[in-house]
Coordinates of C-alpha atoms in Angstrom, one line a residue:
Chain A
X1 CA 45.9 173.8 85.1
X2 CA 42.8 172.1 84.2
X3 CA 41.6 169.3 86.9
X4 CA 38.2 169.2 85.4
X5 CA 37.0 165.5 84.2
X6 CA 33.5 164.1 82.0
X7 CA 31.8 163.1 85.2
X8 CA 31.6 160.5 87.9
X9 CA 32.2 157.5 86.3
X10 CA 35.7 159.0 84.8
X11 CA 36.6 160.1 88.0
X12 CA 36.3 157.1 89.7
X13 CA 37.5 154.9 86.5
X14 CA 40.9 153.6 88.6
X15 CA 39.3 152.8 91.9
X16 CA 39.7 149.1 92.0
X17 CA 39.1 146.1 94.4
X18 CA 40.3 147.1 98.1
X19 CA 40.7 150.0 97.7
X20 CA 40.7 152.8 100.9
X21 CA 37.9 155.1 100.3
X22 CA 37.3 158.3 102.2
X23 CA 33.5 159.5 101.4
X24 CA 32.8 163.0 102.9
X25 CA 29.4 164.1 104.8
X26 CA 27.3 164.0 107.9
X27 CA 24.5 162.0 108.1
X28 CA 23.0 162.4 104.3
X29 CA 24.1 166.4 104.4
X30 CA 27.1 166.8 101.9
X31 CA 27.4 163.6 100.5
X32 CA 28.7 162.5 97.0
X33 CA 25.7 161.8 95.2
X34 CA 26.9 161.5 91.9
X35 CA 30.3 159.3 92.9
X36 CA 28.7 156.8 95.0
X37 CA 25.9 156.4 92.2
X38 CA 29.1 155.4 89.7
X39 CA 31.0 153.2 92.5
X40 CA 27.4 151.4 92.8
X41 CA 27.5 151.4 88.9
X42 CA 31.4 150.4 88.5
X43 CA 30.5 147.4 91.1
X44 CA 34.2 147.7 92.6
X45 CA 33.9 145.7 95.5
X46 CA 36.2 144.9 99.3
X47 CA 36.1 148.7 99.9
X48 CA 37.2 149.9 103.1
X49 CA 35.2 153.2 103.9
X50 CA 36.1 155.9 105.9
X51 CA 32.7 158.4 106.6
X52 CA 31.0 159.6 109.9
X53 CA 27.7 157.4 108.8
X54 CA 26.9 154.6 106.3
X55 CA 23.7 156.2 104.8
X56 CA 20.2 155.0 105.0
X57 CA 18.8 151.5 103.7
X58 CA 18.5 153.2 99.9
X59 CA 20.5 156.4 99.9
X60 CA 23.9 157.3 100.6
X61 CA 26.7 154.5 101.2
X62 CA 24.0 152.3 102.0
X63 CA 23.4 151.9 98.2
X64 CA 26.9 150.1 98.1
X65 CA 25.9 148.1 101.4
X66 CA 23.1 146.9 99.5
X67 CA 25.6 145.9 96.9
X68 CA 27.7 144.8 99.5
X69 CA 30.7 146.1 98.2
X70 CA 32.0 147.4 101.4
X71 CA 33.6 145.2 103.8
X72 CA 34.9 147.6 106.4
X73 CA 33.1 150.9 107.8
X74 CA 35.4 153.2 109.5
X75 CA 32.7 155.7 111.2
X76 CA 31.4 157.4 114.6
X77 CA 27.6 156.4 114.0
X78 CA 26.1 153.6 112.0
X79 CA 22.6 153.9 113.1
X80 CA 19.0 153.9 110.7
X81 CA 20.3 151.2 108.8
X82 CA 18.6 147.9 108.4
X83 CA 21.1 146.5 106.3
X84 CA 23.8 147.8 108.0
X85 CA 22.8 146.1 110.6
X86 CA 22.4 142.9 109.2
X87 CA 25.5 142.5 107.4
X88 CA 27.6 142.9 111.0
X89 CA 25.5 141.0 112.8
X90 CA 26.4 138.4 110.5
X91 CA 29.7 139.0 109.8
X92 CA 29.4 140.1 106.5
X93 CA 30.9 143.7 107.3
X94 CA 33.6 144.9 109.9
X95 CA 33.4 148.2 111.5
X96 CA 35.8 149.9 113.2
X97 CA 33.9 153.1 115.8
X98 CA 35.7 155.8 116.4
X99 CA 34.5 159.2 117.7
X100 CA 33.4 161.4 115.6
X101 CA 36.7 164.1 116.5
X102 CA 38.9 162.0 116.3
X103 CA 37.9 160.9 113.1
X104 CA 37.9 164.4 111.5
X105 CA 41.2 165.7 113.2
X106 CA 43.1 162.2 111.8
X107 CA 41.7 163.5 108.2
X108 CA 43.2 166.7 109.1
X109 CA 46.7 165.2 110.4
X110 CA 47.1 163.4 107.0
X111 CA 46.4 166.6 105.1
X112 CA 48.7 168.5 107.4
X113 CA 51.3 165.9 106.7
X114 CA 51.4 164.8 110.4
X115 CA 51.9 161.4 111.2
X116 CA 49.3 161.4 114.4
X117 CA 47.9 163.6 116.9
X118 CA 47.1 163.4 120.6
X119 CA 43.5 163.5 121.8
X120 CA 41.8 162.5 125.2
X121 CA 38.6 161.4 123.6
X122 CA 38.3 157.5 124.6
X123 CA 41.0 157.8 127.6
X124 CA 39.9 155.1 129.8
X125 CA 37.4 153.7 127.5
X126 CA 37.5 150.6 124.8
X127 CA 38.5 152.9 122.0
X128 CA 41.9 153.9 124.0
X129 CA 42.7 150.0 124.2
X130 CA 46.4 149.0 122.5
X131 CA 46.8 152.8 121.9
X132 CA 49.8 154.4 123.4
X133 CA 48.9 157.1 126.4
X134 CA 50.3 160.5 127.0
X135 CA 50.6 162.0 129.8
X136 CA 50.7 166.2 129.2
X137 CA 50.5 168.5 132.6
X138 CA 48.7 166.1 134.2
X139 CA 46.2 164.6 131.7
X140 CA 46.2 161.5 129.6
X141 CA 45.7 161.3 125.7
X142 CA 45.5 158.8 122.8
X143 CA 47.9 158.6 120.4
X144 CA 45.7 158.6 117.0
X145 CA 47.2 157.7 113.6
X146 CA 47.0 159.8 110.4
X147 CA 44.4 158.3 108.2
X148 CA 46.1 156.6 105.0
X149 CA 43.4 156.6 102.6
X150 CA 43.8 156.0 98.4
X151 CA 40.8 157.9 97.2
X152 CA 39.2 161.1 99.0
X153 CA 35.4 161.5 97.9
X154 CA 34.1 164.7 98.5
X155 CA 31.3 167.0 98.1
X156 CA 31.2 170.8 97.7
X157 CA 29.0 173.7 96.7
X158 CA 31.1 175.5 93.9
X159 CA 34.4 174.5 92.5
X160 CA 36.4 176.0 89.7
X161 CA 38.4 174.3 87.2
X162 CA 42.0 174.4 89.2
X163 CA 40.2 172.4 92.1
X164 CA 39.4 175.3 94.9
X165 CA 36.4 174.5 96.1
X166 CA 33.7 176.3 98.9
X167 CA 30.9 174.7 100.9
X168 CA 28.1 176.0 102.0
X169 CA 26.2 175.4 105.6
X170 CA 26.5 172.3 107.5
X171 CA 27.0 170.2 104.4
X172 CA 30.8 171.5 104.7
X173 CA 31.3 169.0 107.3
X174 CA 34.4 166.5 106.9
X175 CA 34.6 167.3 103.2
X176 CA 37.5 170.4 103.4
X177 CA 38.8 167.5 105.5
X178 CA 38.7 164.5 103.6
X179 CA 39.9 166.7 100.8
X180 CA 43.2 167.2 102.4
X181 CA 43.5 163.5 103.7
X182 CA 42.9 161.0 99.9
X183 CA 46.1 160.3 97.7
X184 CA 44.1 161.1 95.0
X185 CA 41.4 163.4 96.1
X186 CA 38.2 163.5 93.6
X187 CA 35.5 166.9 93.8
X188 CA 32.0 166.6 92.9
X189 CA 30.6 169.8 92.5
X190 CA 26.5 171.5 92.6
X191 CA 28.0 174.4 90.2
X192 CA 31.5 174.4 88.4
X193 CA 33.0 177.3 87.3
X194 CA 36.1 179.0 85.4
X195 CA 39.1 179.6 87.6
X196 CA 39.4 183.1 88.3
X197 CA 36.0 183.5 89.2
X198 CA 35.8 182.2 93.3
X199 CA 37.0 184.9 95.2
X200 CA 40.2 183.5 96.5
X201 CA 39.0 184.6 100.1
X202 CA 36.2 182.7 100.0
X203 CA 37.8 179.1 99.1
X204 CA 37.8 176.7 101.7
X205 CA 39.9 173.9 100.0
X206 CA 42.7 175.2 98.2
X207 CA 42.9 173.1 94.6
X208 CA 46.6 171.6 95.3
X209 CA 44.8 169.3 97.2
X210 CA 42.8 168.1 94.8
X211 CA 43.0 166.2 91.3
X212 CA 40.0 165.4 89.7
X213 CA 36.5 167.6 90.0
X214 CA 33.6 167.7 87.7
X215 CA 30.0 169.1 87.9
X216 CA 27.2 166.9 89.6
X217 CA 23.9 166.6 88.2
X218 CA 20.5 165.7 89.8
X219 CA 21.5 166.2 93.1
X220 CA 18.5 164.5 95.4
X221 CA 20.0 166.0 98.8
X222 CA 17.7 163.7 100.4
X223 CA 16.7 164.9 104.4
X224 CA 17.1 162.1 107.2
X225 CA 15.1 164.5 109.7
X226 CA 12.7 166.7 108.3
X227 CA 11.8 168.8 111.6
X228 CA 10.2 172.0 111.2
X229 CA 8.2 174.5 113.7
X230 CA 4.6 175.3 113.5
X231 CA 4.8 178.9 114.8
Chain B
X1 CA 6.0 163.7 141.7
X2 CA 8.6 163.2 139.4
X3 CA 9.4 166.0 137.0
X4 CA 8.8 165.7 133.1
X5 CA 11.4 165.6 130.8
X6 CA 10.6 169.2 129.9
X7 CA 10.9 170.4 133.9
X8 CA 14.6 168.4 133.8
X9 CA 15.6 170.7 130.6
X10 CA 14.1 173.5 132.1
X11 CA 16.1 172.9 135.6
X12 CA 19.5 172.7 133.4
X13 CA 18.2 176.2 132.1
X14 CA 19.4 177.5 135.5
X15 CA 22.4 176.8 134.7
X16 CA 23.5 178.7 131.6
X17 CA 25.3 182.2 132.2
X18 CA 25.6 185.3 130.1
X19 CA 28.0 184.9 127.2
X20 CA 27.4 180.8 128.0
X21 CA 28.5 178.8 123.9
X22 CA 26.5 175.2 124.9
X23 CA 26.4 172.1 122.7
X24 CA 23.5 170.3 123.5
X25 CA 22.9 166.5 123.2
X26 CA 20.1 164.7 121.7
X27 CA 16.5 163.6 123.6
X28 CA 16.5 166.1 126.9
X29 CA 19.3 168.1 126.6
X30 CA 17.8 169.2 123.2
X31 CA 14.9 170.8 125.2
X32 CA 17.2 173.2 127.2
X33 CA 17.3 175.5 124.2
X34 CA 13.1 176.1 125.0
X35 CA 14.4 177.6 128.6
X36 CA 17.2 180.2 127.3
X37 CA 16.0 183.1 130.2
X38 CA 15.5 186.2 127.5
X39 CA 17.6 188.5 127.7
X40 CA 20.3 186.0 127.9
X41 CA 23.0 185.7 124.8
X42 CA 23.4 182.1 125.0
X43 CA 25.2 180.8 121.8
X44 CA 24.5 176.8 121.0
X45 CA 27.5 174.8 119.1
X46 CA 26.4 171.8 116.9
X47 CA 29.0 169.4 116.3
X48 CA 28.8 168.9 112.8
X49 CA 29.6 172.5 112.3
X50 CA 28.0 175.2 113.3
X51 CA 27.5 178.2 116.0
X52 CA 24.6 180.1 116.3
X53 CA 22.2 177.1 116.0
X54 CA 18.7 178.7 115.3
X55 CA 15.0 177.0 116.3
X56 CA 13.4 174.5 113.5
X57 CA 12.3 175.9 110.0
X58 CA 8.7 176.8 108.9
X59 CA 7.6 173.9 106.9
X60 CA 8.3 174.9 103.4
X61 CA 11.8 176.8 104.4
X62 CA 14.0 173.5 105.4
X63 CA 17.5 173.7 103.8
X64 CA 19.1 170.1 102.9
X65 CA 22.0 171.8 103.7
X66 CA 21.6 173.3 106.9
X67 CA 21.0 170.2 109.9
X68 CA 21.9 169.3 113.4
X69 CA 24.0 167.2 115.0
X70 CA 21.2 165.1 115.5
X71 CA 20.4 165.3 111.2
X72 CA 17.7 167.2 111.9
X73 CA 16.5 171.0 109.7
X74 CA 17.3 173.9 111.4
X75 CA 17.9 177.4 111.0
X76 CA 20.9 180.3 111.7
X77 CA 21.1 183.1 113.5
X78 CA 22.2 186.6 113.9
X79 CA 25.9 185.9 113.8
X80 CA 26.0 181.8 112.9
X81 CA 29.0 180.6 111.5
X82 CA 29.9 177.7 109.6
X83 CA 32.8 175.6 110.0
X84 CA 34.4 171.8 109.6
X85 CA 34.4 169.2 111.5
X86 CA 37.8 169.0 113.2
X87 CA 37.5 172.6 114.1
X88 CA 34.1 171.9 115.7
X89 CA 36.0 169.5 117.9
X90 CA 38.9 171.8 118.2
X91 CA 36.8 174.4 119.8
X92 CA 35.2 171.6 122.2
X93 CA 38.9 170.0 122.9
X94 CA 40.3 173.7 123.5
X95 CA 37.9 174.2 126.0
X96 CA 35.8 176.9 124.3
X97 CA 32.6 175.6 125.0
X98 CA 31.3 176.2 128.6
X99 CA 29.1 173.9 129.0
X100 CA 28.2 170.3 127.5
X101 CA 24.5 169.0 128.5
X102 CA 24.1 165.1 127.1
X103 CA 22.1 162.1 128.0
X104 CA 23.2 158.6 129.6
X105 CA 22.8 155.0 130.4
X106 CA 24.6 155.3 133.8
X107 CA 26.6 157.4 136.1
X108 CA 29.0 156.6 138.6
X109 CA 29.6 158.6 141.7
X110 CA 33.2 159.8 140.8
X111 CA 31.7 161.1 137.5
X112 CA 31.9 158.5 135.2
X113 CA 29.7 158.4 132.2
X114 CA 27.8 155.4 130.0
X115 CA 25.9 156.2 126.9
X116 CA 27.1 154.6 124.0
X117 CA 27.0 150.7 123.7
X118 CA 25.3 147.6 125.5
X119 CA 26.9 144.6 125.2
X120 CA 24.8 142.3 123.1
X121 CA 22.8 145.1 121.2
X122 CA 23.5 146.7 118.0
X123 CA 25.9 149.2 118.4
X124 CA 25.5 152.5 116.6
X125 CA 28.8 154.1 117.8
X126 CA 29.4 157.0 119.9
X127 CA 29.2 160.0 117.3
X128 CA 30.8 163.2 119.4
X129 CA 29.8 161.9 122.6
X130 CA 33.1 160.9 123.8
X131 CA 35.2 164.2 122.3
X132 CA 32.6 166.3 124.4
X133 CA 33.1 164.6 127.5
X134 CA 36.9 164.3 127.1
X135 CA 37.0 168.0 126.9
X136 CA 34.2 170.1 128.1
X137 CA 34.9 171.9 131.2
X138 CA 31.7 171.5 132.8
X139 CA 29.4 168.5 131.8
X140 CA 25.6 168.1 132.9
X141 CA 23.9 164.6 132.6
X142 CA 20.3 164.8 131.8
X143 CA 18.2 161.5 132.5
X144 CA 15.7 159.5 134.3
X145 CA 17.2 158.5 137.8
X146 CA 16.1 154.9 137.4
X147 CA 16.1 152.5 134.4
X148 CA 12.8 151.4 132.7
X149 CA 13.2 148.3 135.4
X150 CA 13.5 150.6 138.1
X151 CA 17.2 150.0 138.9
X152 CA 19.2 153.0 139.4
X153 CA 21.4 154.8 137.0
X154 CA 23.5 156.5 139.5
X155 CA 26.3 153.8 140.4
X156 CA 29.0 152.9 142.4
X157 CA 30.7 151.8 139.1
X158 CA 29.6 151.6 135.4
X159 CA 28.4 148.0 134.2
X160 CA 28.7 149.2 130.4
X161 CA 31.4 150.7 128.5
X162 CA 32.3 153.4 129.4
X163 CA 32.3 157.1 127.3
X164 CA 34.5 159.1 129.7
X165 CA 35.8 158.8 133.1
X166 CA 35.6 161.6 136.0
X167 CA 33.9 164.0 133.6
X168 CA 30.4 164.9 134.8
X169 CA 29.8 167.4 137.2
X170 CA 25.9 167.4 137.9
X171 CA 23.3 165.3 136.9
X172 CA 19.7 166.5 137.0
X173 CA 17.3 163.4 136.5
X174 CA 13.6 163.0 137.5
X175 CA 13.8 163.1 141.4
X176 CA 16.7 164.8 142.3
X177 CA 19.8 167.8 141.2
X178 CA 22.5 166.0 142.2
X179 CA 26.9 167.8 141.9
X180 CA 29.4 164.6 141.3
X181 CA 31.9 165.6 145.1
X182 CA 35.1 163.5 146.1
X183 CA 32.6 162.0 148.3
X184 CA 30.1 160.9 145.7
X185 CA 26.7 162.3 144.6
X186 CA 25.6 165.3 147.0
X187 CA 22.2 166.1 146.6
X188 CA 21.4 169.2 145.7
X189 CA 17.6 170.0 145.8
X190 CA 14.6 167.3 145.0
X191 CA 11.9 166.9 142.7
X192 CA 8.1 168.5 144.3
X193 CA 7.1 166.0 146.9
X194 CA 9.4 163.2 146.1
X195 CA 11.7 162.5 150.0
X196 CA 15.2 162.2 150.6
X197 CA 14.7 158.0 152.1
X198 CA 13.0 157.6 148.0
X199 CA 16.2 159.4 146.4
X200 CA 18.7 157.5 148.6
X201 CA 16.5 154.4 148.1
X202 CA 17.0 154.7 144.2
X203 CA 21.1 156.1 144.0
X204 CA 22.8 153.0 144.3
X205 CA 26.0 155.1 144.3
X206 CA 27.7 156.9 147.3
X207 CA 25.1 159.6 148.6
X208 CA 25.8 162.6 150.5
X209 CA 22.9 164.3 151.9
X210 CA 23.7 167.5 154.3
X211 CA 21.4 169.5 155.7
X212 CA 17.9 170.8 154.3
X213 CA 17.3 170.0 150.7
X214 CA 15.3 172.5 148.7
X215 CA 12.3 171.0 146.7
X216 CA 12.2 172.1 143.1
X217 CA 9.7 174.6 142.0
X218 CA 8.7 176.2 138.7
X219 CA 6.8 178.9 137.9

């Protein structure tokens, strides 16, 4: 079984107008550099997008806000973005705010094949408005849906040809997650190798889960908050 | 005199335990990880994945890969571990963590918490902020005790949206240690020099003040 495609611009070839995009990362840590590049490219526009951030002005999603080819966010912090900011205030772009657990565990209850899950973040809050309440032993919880996304866009370290794929450090993030979650999951990867040569203990996502991978090239792995100690 | 944002990180300090795993917040809370007593095996969770958060790189050793819950470089240590984001939250929601330290906009006097929106401002969204408070078993608020206008932050009731309700448990500002009690905010000790008539003058919330109250000091 060989998953492996040309690159990016392949990959992403049948994601059309509309379409529900899930784009793993945290901040600028793990994102898909080479995807988002060809999505920019491809010009495909009314995306929904499902990520913990939007990027920065000129990196990260916010290179397809500039474009404005997004017209809802679905994320738990939209900050350091000027443009961002401009297209909600003016009603260019929707967002939807969720926290940020509740976000990655409705990735994982769609690649668990559960319809929902139960969580009390936002009991009591705006977020829990409309939402149906659960009392358990004596505490209340949200019902939260499954996320139903068309495309999963994610990020890892090494891959190998059948899909398996391993992170490394904090750019792991929501990417295992997201990789569960997309109909059609896609895998850009910093090194791509034969199957057979990951050491099957060692793979986070297991390939089933995804369909198309391919290695990235001139990753930037731009840093939002260079902080560093003197001593 | 009021105590610097450093002394309020350094107060919370007293409150970790051996064997303690702590997720710190951004701004103060951040701070606390300065005031670890040594000795101490203190173990600090960041949100986007990871335990065993280390101090900030030497310049020349940052690692893209390897950042904070607030985005910014940092380094492991002996026995960090990587992991996802929903079992980050997982180990918050399961109670694992022992104590959450964050910042906020307001508190109310049963324990309410406000740090994520103000109407009629750009809203950035509430990251992790209300997972932790959902389902950390003991919650700290570090902040000033009085807005930038000098209106107090300890309430009756919340005026902005809310994050969590009846979830802090102490709040260490400025002037004053104060525990969230059935009866409202119970004053714990005070800042050097500042009086109990300033602290009840600036906690526009219930107030309980019973017997002598300890002034802060440092070493």
């Amino acid at each position: 079984m060989n998953k492996v495609v040309a690159g990016p611009d392949v990959a992403i070839a049948d994601i059309m107008d509309g379409a529900t995009l899930m784009l793993g990362g945290f901040g600028l840590c793990g994102i898909p550099e080479n995807c988002i590049a060809a999505l920019v490219r491809k010009q495909v526009r009314e995306l929904t997008c499902i990520s913990n951030n939007a990027g920065v002005d000129d990196f990260g999603i916010g290179l397809m806000l500039a474009q404005r080819q997004v017209k809802k966010m679905i994320s738990s912090y939209v900050g350091e973005n000027a443009e961002f900011e401009r297209q909600l205030l003016s009603g260019e772009l929707q967002v939807e705010l969720i926290p940020q657990g509740t976000l990655a565990t409705r990735c994982l209850a769609a690649g668990y094949g559960m319809p929902a899950i139960y969580t009390p973040a936002g009991v009591g809050t705006e977020v829990g408005i409309g939402k149906e309440v659960r009392n358990f032993e004596g505490k209340d919880y949200l019902m939260e849906m499954a996320f139903d996304a068309d495309f999963a866009i994610v990020k890892a370290w090494k891959g190998d040809t059948m899909g398996n794929l391993i992170y490394r450090a904090t750019a792991r993030n929501f990417n295992p997650l997201m990789a569960m979650a997309g109909k059609i999951t896609i895998a850009e990867v910093e090194e791509l190798v034969p199957a057979g040569e990951l050491d099957p203990d060692a793979i986070h996502t297991p390939g089933i889960y995804v369909h198309r991978i391919f290695q990235g090239t001139g990753y930037e792995k731009r840093i939002e908050q260079r902080t560093v100690r003197s001593v | 005199m009021a105590l610097t944002k450093e002394q309020i990180a350094q107060r919370i300090a007293r409150e970790l335990q051996q064997g303690y795993y702590v997720n710190l917040g951004i701004g103060i809370p951040t701070l606390v990880a300065n005031y670890i007593p040594s000795g101490m095996d203190v173990v600090l969770q960041s949100e986007n994945g990871l335990l065993g958060m280390g101090p900030f790189p030497l310049a020349g050793q940052e690692d893209a890969d390897l950042i904070n819950a607030g985005k910014q470089t940092i380094t492991t240590v002996k026995g960090s571990v990587f992991f996802d984001s929903a079992l980050s939250f997982g180990m918050i929601r399961a109670g694992k963590v022992n104590l959450t330290v964050l910042g906020a906009m307001e508190v109310s006097d049963c324990g309410d918490i406000a740090n994520w929106k103000i109407p009629g401002k750009m809203v950035k969204g509430m990251g992790g902020a209300m997972d932790l408070v959902a389902s950390a078993r003991n919650i700290i608020v570090a902040m000033m005790h009085t807005n930038p206008k000098g209106e107090s932050k300890l309430l009756p009731a919340c005026t902005l949206p809310l994050t969590g309700v009846r979830c802090v448990k102490k709040v260490v500002t400025d002037l004053a240690v104060l525990d969230i009690t059935p009866q409202g905010f119970r004053l714990l000790e005070r800042a050097p020099g500042v009086s109990i008539d300033e602290i009840r003058a600036k906690t526009a919330g219930r107030l309980v003040v019973e017997g002598e109250i300890p002034e802060l000091r440092f070493d």
